[in-house]
Short mmCIF file of N, CA and C in Angstrom, two decimals:
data_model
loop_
_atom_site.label_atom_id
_atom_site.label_comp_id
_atom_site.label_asym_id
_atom_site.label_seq_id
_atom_site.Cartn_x
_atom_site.Cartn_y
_atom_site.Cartn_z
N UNK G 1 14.99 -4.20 -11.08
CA UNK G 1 13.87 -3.36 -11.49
C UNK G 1 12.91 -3.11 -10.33
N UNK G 2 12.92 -4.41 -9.44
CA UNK G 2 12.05 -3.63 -7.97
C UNK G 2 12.18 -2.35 -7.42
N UNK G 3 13.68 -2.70 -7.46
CA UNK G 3 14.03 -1.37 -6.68
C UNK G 3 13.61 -0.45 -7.16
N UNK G 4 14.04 0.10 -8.37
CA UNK G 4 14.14 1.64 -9.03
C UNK G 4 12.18 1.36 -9.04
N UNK G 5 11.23 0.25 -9.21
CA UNK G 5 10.06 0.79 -9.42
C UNK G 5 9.60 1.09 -8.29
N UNK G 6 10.16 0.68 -6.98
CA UNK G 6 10.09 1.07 -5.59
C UNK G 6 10.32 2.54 -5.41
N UNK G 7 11.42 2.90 -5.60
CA UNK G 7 12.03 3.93 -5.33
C UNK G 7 11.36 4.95 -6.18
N UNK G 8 10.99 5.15 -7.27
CA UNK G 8 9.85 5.58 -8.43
C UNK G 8 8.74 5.88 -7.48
N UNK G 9 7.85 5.08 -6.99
CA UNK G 9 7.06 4.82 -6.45
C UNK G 9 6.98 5.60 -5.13
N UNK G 10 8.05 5.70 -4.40
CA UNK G 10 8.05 6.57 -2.93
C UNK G 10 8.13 8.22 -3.25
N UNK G 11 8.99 8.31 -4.48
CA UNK G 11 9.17 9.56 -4.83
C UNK G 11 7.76 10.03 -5.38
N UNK G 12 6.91 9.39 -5.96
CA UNK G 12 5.52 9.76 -6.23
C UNK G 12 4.84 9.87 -4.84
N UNK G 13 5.44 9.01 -4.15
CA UNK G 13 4.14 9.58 -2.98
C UNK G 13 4.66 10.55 -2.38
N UNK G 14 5.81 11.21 -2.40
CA UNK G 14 5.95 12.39 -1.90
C UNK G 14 7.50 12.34 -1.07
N UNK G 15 7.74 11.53 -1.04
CA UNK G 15 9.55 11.12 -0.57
C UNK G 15 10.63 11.72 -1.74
N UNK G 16 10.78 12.98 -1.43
CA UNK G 16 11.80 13.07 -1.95
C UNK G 16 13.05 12.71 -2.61
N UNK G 17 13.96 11.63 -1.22
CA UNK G 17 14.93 11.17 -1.43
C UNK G 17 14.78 9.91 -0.63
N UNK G 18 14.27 9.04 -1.28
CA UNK G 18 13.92 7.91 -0.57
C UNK G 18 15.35 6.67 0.01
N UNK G 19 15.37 6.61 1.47
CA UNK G 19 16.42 5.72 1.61
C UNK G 19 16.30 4.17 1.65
N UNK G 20 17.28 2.88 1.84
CA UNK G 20 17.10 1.70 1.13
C UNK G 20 16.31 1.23 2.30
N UNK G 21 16.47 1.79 3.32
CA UNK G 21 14.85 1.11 4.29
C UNK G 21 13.62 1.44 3.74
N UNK G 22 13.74 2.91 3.33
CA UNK G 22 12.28 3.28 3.00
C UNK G 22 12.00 2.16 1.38
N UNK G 23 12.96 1.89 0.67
CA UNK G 23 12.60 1.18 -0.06
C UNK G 23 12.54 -0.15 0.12
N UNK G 24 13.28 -1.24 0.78
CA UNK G 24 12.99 -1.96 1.44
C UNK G 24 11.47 -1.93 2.27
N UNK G 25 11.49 -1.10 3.19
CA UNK G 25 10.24 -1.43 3.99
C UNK G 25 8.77 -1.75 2.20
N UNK G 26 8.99 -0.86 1.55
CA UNK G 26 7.79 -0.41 0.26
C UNK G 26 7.92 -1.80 -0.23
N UNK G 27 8.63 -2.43 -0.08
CA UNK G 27 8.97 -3.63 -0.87
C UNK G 27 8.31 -4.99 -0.11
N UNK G 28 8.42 -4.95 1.15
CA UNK G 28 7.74 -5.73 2.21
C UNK G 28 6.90 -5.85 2.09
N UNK G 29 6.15 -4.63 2.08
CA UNK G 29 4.38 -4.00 2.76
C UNK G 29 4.18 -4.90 1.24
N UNK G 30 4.47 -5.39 0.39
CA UNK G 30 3.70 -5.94 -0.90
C UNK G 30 4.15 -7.49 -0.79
N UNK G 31 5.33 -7.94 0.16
CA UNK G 31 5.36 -9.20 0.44
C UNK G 31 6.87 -9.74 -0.75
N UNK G 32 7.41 -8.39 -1.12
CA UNK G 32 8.75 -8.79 -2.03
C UNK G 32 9.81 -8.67 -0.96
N UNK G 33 10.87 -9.31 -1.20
CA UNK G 33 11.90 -9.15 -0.59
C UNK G 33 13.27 -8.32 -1.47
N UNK G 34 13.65 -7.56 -0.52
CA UNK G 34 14.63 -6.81 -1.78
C UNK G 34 15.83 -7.71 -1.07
N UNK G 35 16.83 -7.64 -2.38
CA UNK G 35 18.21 -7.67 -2.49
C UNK G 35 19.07 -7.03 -2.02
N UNK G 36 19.26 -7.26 -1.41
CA UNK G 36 20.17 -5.76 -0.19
C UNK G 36 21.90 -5.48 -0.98
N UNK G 37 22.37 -6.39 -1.91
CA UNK G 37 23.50 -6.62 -2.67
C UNK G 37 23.17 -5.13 -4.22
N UNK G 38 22.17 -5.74 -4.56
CA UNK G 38 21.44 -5.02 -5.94
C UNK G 38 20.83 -3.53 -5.27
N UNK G 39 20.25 -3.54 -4.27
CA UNK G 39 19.42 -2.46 -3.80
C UNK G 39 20.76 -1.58 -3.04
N UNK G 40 21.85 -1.75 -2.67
CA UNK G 40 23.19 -0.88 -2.19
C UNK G 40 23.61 0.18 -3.59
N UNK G 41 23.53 -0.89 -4.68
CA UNK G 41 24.65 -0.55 -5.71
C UNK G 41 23.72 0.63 -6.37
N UNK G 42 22.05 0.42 -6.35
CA UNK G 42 21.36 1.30 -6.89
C UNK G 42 21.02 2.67 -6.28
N UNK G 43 21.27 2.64 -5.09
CA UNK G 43 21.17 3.53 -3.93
C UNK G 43 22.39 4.19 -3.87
N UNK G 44 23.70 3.68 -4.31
CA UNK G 44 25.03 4.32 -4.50
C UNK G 44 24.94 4.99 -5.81
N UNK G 45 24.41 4.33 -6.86
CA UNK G 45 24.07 5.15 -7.72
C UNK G 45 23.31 6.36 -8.10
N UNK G 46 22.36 6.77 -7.55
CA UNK G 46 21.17 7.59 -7.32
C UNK G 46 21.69 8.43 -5.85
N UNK G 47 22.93 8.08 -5.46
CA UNK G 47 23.28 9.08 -4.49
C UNK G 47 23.27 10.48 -4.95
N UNK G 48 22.80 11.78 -4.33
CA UNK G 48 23.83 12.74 -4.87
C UNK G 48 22.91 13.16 -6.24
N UNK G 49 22.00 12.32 -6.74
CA UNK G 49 21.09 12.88 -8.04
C UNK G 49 19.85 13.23 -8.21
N UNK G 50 19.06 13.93 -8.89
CA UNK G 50 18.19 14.67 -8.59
C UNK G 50 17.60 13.68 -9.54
N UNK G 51 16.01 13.16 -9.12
CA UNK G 51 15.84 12.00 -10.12
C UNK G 51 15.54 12.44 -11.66
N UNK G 52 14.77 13.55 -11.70
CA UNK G 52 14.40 14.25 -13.07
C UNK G 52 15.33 14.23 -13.93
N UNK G 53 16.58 14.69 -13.40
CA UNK G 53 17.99 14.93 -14.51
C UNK G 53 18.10 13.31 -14.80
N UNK G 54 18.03 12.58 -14.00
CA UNK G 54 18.52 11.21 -14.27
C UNK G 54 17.67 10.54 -15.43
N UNK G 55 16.07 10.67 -15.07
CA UNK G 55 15.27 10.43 -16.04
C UNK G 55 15.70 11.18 -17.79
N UNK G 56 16.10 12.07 -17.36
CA UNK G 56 15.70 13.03 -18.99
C UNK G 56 17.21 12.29 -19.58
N UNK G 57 18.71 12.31 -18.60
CA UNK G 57 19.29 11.46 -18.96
C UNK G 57 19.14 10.43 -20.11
N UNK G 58 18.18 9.72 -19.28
CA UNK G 58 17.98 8.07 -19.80
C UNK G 58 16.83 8.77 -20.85
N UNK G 59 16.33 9.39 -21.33
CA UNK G 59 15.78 9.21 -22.21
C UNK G 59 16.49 10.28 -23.61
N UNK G 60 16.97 10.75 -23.18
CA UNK G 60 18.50 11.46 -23.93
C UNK G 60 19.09 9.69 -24.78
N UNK G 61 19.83 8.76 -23.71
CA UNK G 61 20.22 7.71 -24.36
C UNK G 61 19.17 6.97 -25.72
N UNK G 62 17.82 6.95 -24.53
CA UNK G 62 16.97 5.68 -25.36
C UNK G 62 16.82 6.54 -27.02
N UNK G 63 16.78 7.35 -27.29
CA UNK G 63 15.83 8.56 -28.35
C UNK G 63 17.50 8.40 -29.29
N UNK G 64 18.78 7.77 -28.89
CA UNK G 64 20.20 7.55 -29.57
C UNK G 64 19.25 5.75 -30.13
N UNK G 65 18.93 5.44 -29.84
CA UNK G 65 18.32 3.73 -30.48
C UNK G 65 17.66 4.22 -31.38
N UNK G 66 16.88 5.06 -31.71
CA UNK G 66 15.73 4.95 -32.90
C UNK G 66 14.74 4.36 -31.88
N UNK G 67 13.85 4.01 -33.04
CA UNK G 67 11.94 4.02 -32.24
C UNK G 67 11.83 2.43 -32.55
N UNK G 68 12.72 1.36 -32.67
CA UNK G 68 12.19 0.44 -32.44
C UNK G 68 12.55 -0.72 -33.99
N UNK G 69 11.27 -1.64 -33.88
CA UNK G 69 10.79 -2.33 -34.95
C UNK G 69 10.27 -1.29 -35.92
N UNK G 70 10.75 -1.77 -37.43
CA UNK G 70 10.11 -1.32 -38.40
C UNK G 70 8.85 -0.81 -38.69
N UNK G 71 7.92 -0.04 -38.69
CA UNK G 71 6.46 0.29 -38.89
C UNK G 71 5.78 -0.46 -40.49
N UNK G 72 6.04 -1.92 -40.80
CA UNK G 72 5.70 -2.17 -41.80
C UNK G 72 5.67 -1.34 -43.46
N UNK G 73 5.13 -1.97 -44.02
CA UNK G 73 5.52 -1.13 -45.12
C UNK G 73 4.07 -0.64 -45.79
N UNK G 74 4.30 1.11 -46.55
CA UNK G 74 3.39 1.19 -46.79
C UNK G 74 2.82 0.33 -47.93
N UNK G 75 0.88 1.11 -47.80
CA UNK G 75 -0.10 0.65 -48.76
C UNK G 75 0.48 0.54 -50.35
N UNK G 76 -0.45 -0.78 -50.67
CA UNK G 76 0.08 -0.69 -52.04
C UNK G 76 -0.71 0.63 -53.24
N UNK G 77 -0.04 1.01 -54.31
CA UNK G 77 -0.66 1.96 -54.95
C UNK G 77 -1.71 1.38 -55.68
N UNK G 78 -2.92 2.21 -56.24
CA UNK G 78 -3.92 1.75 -56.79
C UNK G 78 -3.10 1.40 -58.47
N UNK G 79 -4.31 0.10 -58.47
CA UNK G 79 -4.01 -0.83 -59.97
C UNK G 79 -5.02 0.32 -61.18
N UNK G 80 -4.79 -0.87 -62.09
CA UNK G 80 -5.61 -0.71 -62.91
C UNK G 80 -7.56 -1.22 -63.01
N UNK G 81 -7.91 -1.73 -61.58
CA UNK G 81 -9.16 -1.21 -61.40
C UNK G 81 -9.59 -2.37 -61.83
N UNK G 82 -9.80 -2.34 -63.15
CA UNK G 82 -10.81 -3.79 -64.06
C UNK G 82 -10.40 -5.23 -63.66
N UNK G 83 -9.25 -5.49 -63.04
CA UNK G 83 -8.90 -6.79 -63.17
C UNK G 83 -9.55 -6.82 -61.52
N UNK G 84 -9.66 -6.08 -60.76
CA UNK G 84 -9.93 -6.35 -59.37
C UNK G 84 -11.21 -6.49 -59.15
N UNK G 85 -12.00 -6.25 -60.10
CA UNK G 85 -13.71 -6.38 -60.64
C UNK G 85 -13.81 -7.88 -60.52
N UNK G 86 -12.90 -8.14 -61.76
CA UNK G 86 -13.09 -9.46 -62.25
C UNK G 86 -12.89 -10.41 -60.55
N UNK G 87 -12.14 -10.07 -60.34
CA UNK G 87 -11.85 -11.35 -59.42
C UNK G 87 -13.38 -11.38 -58.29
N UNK G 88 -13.64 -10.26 -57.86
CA UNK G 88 -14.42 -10.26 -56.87
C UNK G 88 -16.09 -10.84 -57.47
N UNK G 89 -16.17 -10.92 -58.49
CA UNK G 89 -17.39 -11.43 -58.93
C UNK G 89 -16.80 -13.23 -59.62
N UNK G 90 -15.77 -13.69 -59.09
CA UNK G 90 -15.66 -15.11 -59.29
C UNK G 90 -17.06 -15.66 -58.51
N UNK G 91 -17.81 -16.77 -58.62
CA UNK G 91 -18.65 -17.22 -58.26
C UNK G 91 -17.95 -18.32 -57.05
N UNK G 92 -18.58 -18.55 -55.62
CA UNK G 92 -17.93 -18.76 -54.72
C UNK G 92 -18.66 -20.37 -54.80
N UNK G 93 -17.70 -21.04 -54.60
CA UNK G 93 -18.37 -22.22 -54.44
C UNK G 93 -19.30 -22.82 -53.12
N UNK G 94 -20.30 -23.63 -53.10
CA UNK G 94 -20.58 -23.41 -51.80
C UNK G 94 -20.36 -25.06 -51.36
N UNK G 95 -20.36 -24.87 -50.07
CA UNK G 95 -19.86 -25.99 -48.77
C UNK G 95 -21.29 -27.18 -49.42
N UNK G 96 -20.85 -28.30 -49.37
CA UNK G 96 -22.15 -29.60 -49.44
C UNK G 96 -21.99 -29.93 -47.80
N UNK G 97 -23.19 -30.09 -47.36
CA UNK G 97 -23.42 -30.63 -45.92
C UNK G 97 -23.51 -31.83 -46.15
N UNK G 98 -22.86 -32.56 -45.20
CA UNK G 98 -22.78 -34.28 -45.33
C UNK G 98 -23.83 -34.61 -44.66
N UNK G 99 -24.20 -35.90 -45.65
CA UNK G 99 -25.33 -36.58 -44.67
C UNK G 99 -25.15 -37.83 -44.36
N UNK G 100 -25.54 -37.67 -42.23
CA UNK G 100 -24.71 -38.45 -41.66
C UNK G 100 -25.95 -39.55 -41.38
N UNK G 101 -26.94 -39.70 -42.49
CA UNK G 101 -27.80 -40.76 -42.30
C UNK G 101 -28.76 -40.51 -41.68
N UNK G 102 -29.23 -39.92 -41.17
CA UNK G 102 -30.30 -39.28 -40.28
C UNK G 102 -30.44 -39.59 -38.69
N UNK G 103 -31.15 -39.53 -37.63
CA UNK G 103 -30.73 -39.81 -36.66
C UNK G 103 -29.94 -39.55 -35.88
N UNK G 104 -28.81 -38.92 -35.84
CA UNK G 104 -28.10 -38.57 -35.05
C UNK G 104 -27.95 -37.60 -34.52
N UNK G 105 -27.10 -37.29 -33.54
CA UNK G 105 -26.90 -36.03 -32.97
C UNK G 105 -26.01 -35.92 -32.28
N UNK G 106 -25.97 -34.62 -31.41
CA UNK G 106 -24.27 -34.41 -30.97
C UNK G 106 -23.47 -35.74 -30.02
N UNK G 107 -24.11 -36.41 -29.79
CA UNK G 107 -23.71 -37.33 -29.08
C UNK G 107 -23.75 -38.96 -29.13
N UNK G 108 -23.98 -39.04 -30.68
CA UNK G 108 -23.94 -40.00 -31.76
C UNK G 108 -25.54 -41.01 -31.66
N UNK G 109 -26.55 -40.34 -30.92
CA UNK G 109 -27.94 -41.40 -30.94
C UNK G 109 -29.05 -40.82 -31.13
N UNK G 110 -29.68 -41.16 -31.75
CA UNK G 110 -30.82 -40.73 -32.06
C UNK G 110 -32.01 -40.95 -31.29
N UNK G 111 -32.14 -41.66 -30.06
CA UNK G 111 -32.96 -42.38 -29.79
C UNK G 111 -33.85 -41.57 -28.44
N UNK G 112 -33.14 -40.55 -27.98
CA UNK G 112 -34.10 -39.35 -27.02
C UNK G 112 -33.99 -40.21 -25.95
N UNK G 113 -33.13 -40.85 -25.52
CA UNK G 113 -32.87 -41.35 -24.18
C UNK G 113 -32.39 -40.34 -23.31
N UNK G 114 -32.55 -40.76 -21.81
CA UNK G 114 -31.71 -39.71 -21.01
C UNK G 114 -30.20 -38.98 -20.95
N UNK G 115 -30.13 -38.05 -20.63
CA UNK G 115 -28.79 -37.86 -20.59
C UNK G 115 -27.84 -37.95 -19.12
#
């Protein structure tokens, strides 16, 4: 993936047909080292091709997958209204604060000594 985002990358700045030095060198100047094994086979591949066709290509394939994960499911339909009354006026119970005897504090003393 270096490569092709290398090679992506030169062709945006204005390199036409970028060769595996010019991508190599792009790869340096950022302190990556390319694969000269991986970076041949991709450069043999992209010989000879105009990158646009290649792109619309690949997105010709991806658009054959579908769009992915499921989009959840829709909203539920509206009820009958009255029972959803009821629930929301249940009376909420409330929290009891414990009492930890008085005196204390975040750091278990009451006594205003230094910290």
């Amino acid at each position: 993936m270096k490569h092709v985002a290398a090679y992506l990358l030169l062709v945006l700045g204005g390199n036409a047909s970028p060769t595996a030095d010019d991508v190599t060198k792009a790869l340096a100047s950022v302190g990556v080292e390319a694969d000269d094994e991986s970076l041949q086979r991709f450069m043999s591949e992209m010989e000879g091709k105009d990158l646009n066709e290649v792109l619309e290509a690949g997105q010709e394939m991806l658009a054959k997958f579908g769009s992915g994960g499921g989009g959840g499911g829709g909203g539920g339909g509206g009820g009958g209204g009255g029972a959803a009354e009821e629930e929301k006026e249940e009376e909420k119970v409330e929290e009891e604060e414990a009492d930890m005897g008085g005196g204390m504090d975040m750091f278990g003393g009451g006594d205003g000594g230094d910290y």
